[in-house]
Short mmCIF file of C-alpha atoms and ligand atoms in Angstrom, two decimals:
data_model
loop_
_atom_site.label_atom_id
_atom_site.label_comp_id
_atom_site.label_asym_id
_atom_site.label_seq_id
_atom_site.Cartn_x
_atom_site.Cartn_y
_atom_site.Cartn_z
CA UNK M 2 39.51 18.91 -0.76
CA UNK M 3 38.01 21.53 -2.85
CA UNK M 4 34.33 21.18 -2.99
CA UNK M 5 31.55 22.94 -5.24
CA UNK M 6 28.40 24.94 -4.04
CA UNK M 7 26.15 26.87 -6.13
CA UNK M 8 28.70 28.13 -8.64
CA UNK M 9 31.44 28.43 -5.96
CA UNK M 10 34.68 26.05 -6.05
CA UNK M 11 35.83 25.96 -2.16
CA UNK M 12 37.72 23.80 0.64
CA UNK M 13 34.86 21.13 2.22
CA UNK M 14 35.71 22.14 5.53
CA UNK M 15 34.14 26.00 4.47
CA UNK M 16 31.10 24.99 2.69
CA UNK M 17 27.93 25.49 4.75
CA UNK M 18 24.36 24.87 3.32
CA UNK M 19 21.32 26.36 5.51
CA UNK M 20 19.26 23.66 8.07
CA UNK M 21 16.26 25.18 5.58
CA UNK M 22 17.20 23.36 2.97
CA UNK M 23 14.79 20.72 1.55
CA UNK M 24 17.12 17.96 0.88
CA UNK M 25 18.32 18.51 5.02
CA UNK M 26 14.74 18.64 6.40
CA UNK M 27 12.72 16.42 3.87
CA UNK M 28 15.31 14.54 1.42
CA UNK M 29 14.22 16.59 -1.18
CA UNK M 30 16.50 16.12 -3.49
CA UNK M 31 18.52 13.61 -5.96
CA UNK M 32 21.97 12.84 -6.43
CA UNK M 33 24.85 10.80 -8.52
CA UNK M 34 28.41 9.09 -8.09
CA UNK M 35 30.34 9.66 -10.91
CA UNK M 36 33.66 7.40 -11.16
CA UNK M 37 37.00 8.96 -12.75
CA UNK M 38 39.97 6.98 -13.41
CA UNK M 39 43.37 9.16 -13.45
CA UNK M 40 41.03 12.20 -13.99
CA UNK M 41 39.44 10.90 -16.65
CA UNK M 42 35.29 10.88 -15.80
CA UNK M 43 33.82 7.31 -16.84
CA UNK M 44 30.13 7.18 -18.09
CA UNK M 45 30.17 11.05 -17.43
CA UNK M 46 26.82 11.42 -20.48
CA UNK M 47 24.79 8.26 -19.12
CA UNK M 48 25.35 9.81 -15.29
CA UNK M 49 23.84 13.48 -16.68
CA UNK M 50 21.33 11.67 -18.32
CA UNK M 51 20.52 9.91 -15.41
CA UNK M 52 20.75 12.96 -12.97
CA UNK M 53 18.11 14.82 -15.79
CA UNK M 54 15.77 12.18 -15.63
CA UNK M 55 15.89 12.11 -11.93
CA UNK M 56 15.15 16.05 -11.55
CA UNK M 57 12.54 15.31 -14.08
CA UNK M 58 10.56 12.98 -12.04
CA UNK M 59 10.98 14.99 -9.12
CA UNK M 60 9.89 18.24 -10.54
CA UNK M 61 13.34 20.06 -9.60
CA UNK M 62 13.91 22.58 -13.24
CA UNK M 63 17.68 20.99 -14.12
CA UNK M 64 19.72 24.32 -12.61
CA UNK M 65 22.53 23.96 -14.83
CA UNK M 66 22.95 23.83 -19.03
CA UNK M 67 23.59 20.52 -20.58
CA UNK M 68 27.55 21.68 -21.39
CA UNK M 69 27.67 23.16 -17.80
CA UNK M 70 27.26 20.40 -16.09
CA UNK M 71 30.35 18.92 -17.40
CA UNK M 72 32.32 21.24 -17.01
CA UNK M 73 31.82 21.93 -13.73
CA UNK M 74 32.87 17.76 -12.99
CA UNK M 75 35.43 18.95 -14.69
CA UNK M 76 36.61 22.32 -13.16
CA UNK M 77 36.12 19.64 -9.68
CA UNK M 78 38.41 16.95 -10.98
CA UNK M 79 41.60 19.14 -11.84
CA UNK M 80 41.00 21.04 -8.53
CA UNK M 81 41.61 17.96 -7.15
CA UNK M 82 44.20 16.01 -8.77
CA UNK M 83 45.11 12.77 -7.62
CA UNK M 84 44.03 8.98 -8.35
CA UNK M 85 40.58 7.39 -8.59
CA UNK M 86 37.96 9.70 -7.68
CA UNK M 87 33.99 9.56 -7.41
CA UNK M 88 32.15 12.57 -7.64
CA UNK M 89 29.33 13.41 -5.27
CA UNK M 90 26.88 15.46 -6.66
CA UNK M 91 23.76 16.24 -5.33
CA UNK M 92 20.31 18.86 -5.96
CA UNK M 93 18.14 19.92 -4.10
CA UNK M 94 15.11 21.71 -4.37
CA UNK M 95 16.36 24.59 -2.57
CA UNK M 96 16.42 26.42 0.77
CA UNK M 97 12.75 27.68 2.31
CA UNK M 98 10.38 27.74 5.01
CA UNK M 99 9.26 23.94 6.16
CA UNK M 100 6.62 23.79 4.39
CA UNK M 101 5.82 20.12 2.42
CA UNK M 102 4.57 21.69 -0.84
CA UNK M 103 7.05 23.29 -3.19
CA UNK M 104 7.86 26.76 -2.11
CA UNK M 105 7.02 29.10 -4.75
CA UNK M 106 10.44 30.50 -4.97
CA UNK M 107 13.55 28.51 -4.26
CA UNK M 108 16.70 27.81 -6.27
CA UNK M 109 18.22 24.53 -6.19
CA UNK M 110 21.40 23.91 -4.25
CA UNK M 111 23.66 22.04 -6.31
CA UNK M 112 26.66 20.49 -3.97
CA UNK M 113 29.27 18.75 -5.13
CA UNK M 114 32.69 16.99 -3.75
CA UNK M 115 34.68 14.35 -4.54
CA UNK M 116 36.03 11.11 -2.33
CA UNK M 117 38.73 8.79 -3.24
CA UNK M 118 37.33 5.14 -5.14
CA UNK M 119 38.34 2.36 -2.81
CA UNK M 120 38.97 0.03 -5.16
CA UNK M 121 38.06 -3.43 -3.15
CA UNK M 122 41.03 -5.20 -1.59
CA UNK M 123 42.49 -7.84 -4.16
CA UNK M 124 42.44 -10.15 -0.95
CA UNK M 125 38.39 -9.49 -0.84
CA UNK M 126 38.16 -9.91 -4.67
CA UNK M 127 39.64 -13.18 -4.67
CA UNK M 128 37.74 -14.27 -1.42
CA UNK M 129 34.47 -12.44 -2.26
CA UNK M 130 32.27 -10.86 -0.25
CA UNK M 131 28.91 -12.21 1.92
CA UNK M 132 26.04 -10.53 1.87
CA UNK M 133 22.39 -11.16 3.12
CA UNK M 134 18.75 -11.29 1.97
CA UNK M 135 16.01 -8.61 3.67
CA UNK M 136 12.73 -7.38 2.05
CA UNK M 137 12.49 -4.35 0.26
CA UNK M 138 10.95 -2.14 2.33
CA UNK M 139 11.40 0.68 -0.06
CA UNK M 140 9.05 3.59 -1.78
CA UNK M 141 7.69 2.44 -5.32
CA UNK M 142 9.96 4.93 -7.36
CA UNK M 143 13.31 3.09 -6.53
CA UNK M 144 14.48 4.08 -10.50
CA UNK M 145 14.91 7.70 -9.06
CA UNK M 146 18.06 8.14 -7.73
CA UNK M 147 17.04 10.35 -4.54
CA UNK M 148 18.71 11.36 -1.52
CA UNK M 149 15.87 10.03 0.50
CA UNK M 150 17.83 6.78 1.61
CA UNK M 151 16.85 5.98 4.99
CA UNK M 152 15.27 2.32 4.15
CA UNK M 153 19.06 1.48 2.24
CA UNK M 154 20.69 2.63 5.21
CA UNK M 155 19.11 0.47 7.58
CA UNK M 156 19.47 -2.38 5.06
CA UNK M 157 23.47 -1.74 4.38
CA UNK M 158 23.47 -1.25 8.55
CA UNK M 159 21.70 -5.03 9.01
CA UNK M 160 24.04 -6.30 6.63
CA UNK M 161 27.50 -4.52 8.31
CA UNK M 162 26.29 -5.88 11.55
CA UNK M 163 26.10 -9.11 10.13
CA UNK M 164 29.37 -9.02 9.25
CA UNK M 165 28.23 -8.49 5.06
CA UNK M 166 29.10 -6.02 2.57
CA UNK M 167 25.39 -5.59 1.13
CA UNK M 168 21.88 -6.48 1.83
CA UNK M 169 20.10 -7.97 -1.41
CA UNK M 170 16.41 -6.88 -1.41
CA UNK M 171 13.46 -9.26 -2.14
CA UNK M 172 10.25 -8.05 -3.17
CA UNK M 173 7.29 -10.69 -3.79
CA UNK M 174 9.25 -13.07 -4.03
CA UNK M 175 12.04 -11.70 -6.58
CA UNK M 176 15.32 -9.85 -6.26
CA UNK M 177 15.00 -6.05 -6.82
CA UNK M 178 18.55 -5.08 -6.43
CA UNK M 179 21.34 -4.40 -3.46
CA UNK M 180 20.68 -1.19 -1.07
CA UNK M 181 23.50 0.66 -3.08
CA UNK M 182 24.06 -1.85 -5.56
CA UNK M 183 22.55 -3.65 -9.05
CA UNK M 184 22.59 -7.65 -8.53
CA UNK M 185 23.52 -10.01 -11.01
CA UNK M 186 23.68 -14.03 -10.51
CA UNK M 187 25.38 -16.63 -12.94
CA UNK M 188 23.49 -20.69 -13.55
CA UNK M 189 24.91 -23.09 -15.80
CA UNK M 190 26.57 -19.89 -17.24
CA UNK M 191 24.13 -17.98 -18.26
CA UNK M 192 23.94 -14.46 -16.59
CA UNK M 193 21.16 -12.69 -15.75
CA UNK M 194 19.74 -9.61 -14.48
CA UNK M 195 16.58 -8.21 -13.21
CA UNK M 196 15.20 -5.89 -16.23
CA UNK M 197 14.42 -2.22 -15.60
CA UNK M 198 11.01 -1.03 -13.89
CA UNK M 199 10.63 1.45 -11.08
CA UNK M 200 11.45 -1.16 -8.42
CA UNK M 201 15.32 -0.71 -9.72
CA UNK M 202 17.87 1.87 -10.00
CA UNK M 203 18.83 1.73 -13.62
CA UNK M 204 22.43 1.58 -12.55
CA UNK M 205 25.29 2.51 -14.84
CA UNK M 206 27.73 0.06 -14.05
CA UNK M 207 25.00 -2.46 -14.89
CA UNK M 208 24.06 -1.18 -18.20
CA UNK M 209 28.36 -0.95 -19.04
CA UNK M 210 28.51 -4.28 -18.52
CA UNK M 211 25.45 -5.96 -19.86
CA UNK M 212 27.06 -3.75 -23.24
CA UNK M 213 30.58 -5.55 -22.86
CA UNK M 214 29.23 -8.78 -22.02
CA UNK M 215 26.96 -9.01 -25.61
CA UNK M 216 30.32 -8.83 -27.37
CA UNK M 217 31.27 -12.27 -25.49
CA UNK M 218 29.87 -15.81 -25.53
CA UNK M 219 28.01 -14.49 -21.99
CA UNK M 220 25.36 -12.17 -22.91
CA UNK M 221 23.37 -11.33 -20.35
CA UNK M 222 19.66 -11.89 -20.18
CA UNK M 223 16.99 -9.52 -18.01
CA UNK M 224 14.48 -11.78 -16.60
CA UNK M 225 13.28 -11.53 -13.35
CA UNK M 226 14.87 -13.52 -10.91
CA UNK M 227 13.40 -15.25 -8.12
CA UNK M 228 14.31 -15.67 -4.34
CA UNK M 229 14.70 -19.50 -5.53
CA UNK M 230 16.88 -18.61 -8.43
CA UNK M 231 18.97 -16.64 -6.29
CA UNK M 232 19.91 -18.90 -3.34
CA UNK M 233 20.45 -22.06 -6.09
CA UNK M 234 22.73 -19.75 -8.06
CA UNK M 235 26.59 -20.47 -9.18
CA UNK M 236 27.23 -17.15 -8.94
CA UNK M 237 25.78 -13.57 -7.63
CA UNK M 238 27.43 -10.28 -8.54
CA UNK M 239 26.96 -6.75 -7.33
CA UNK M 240 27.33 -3.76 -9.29
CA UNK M 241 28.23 -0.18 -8.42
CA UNK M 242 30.13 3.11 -9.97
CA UNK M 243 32.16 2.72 -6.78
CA UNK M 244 32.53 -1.47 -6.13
CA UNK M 245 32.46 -2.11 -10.00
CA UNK M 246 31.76 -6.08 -9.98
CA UNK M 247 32.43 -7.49 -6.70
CA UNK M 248 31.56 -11.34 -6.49
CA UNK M 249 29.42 -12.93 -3.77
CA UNK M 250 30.28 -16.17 -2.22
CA UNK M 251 28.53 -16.17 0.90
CA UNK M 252 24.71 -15.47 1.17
CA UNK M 253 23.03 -15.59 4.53
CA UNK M 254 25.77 -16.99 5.97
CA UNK M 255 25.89 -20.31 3.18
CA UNK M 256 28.42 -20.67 0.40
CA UNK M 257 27.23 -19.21 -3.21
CA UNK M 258 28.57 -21.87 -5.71
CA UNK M 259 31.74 -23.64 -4.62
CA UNK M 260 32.29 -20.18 -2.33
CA UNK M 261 34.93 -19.03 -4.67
CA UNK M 262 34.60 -16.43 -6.74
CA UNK M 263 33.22 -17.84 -10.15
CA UNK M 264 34.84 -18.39 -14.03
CA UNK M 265 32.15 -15.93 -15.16
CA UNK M 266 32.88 -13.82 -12.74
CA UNK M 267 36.52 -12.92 -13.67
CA UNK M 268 35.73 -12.99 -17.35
CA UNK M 269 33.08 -9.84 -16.69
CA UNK M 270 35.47 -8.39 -14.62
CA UNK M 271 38.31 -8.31 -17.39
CA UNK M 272 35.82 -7.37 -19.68
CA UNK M 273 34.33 -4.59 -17.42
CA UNK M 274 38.09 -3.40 -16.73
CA UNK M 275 38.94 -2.93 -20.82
CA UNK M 276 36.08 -0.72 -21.06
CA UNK M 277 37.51 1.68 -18.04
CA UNK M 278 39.67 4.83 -19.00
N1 PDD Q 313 24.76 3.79 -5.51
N2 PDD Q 313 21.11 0.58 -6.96
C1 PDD Q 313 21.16 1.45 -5.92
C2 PDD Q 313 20.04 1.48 -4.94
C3 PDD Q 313 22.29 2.31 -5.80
O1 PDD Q 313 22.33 3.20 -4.79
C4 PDD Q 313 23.34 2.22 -6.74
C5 PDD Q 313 24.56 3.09 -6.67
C6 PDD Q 313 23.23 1.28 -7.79
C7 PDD Q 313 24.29 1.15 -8.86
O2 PDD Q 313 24.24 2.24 -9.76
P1 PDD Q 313 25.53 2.73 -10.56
O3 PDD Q 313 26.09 1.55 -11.25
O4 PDD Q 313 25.01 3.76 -11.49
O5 PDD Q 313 26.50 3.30 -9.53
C8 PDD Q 313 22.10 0.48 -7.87
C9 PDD Q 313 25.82 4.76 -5.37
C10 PDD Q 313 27.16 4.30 -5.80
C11 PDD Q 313 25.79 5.33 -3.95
O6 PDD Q 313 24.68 5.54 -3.47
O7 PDD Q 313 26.84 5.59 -3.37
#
């Protein structure tokens, strides 16, 4: 696999980044998955945008020109050819003495590779997937998409162990969102979805299909949802550039619904597929 490192296209296996660097020693950094279907990039402006924003709130200066950017995921993609791809990309602020406070000189290391999308097993579409409930025990800026994961990791962890594909995270009371995923849940049809605020990742895959859902009879509504709201829904969803729309049907260890996949469910999903490359 041919990877990129600070203007350098190269095999994985050769590319070696310094233990100085601030995303290594402090998780300084931020980072995107961008999907491709047969090397076409999906949502390629909304992830840039997002990736801007994200070196914005961090104070990293964006280290590449608007049109650059692309073309690098570009250059990336038909350097490795192939299926369904997502590309990792990731900034830091750069490689200097441990110090907390920004060094005063330090270029960003921009990294990026790409890793085959694992499109879910039909069998675990149809079936669905369980996950569980924790609390959020995240930092308050969870709309910045930062390397700085540790708390989702020990959530997605819990929830492997416990035999689940995601942990869904509660915070006074409400749902914020999955540790790598955007939640949805389905009652009496309607859908719903917790709005935007910085206790969320404003997740692409959730804003594509909130947009193809308004052009059918299910629009989707952002409202907070509570913990309540959640266990007595029909439905849950989760949402992700790599799991697309993957249905729930068992949460902490009881059946969602009937504990089949829902109606709504596989209406979304055709929906969500048409807009796809
Ligand atoms: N994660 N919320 C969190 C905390 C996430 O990490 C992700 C995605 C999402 C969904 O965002 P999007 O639809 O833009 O992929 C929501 C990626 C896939 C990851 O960390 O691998």
């Amino acid at each position: 696999m041919i990877a990129f490192l600070n203007g350098d296209y190269r095999p994985l296996e050769s590319v070696c980044i310094s233990p100085l660097d601030r995303g290594f020693l402090f998780g300084d950094g931020v980072y995107e998955v961008i999907p491709s279907y047969r090397g076409v990039l999906f949502e390629a402006d909304a992830h840039l945008e997002r990736l801007r924003r994200s070196l914005a709130a961090v104070r990293i200066a964006d280290p590449l020109e608007g049109a650059a950017w692309r073309a690098m995921l570009e250059r990336l993609l038909s350097l490795n050819p192939g299926g369904d791809r997502a590309i990792y990309l990731q900034v830091t602020r750069g490689v200097a003495a441990r110090e907390h406070a920004f060094p005063e000189t330090a270029a960003a290391t921009v990294f990026a590779m790409v890793n085959p999308i694992r499109s879910p097993e039909p069998e675990l579409a149809e079936r669905g997937v369980a996950a569980i409930t924790l609390p959020d025990q995240r930092w308050g800026r969870c709309d910045i998409k930062a390397v700085t994961l540790l708390p989702n990791v020990l959530a997605r962890q819990q929830a492997a162990e416990q035999g689940a594909v995601e942990a869904i995270l509660l915070r006074n009371g409400q749902v914020t969102e999955g540790a790598a995923s955007n939640v949805f849940v389905v009652r009496d049809g309607r859908v719903q979805t917790p709005p935007l605020n910085d206790a969320i990742l404003p997740g692409i895959t959730r804003r594509v299909l909130i947009d193809v859902l308004r052009d059918t009879a299910r629009a989707c509504v952002e409202q907070p949802i509570g913990e309540d709201q959640l266990r007595a829904a029909d439905e849950i969803w989760l949402t992700s550039s790599t799991k697309e729309l993957l249905p729930v049907t068992r949460l902490d260890g009881r059946a969602v619904g009937d504990g089949c996949p829902g109606p709504v469910w596989r209406e979304a999903l055709a929906a969500y597929q048409s807009a796809k490359p």
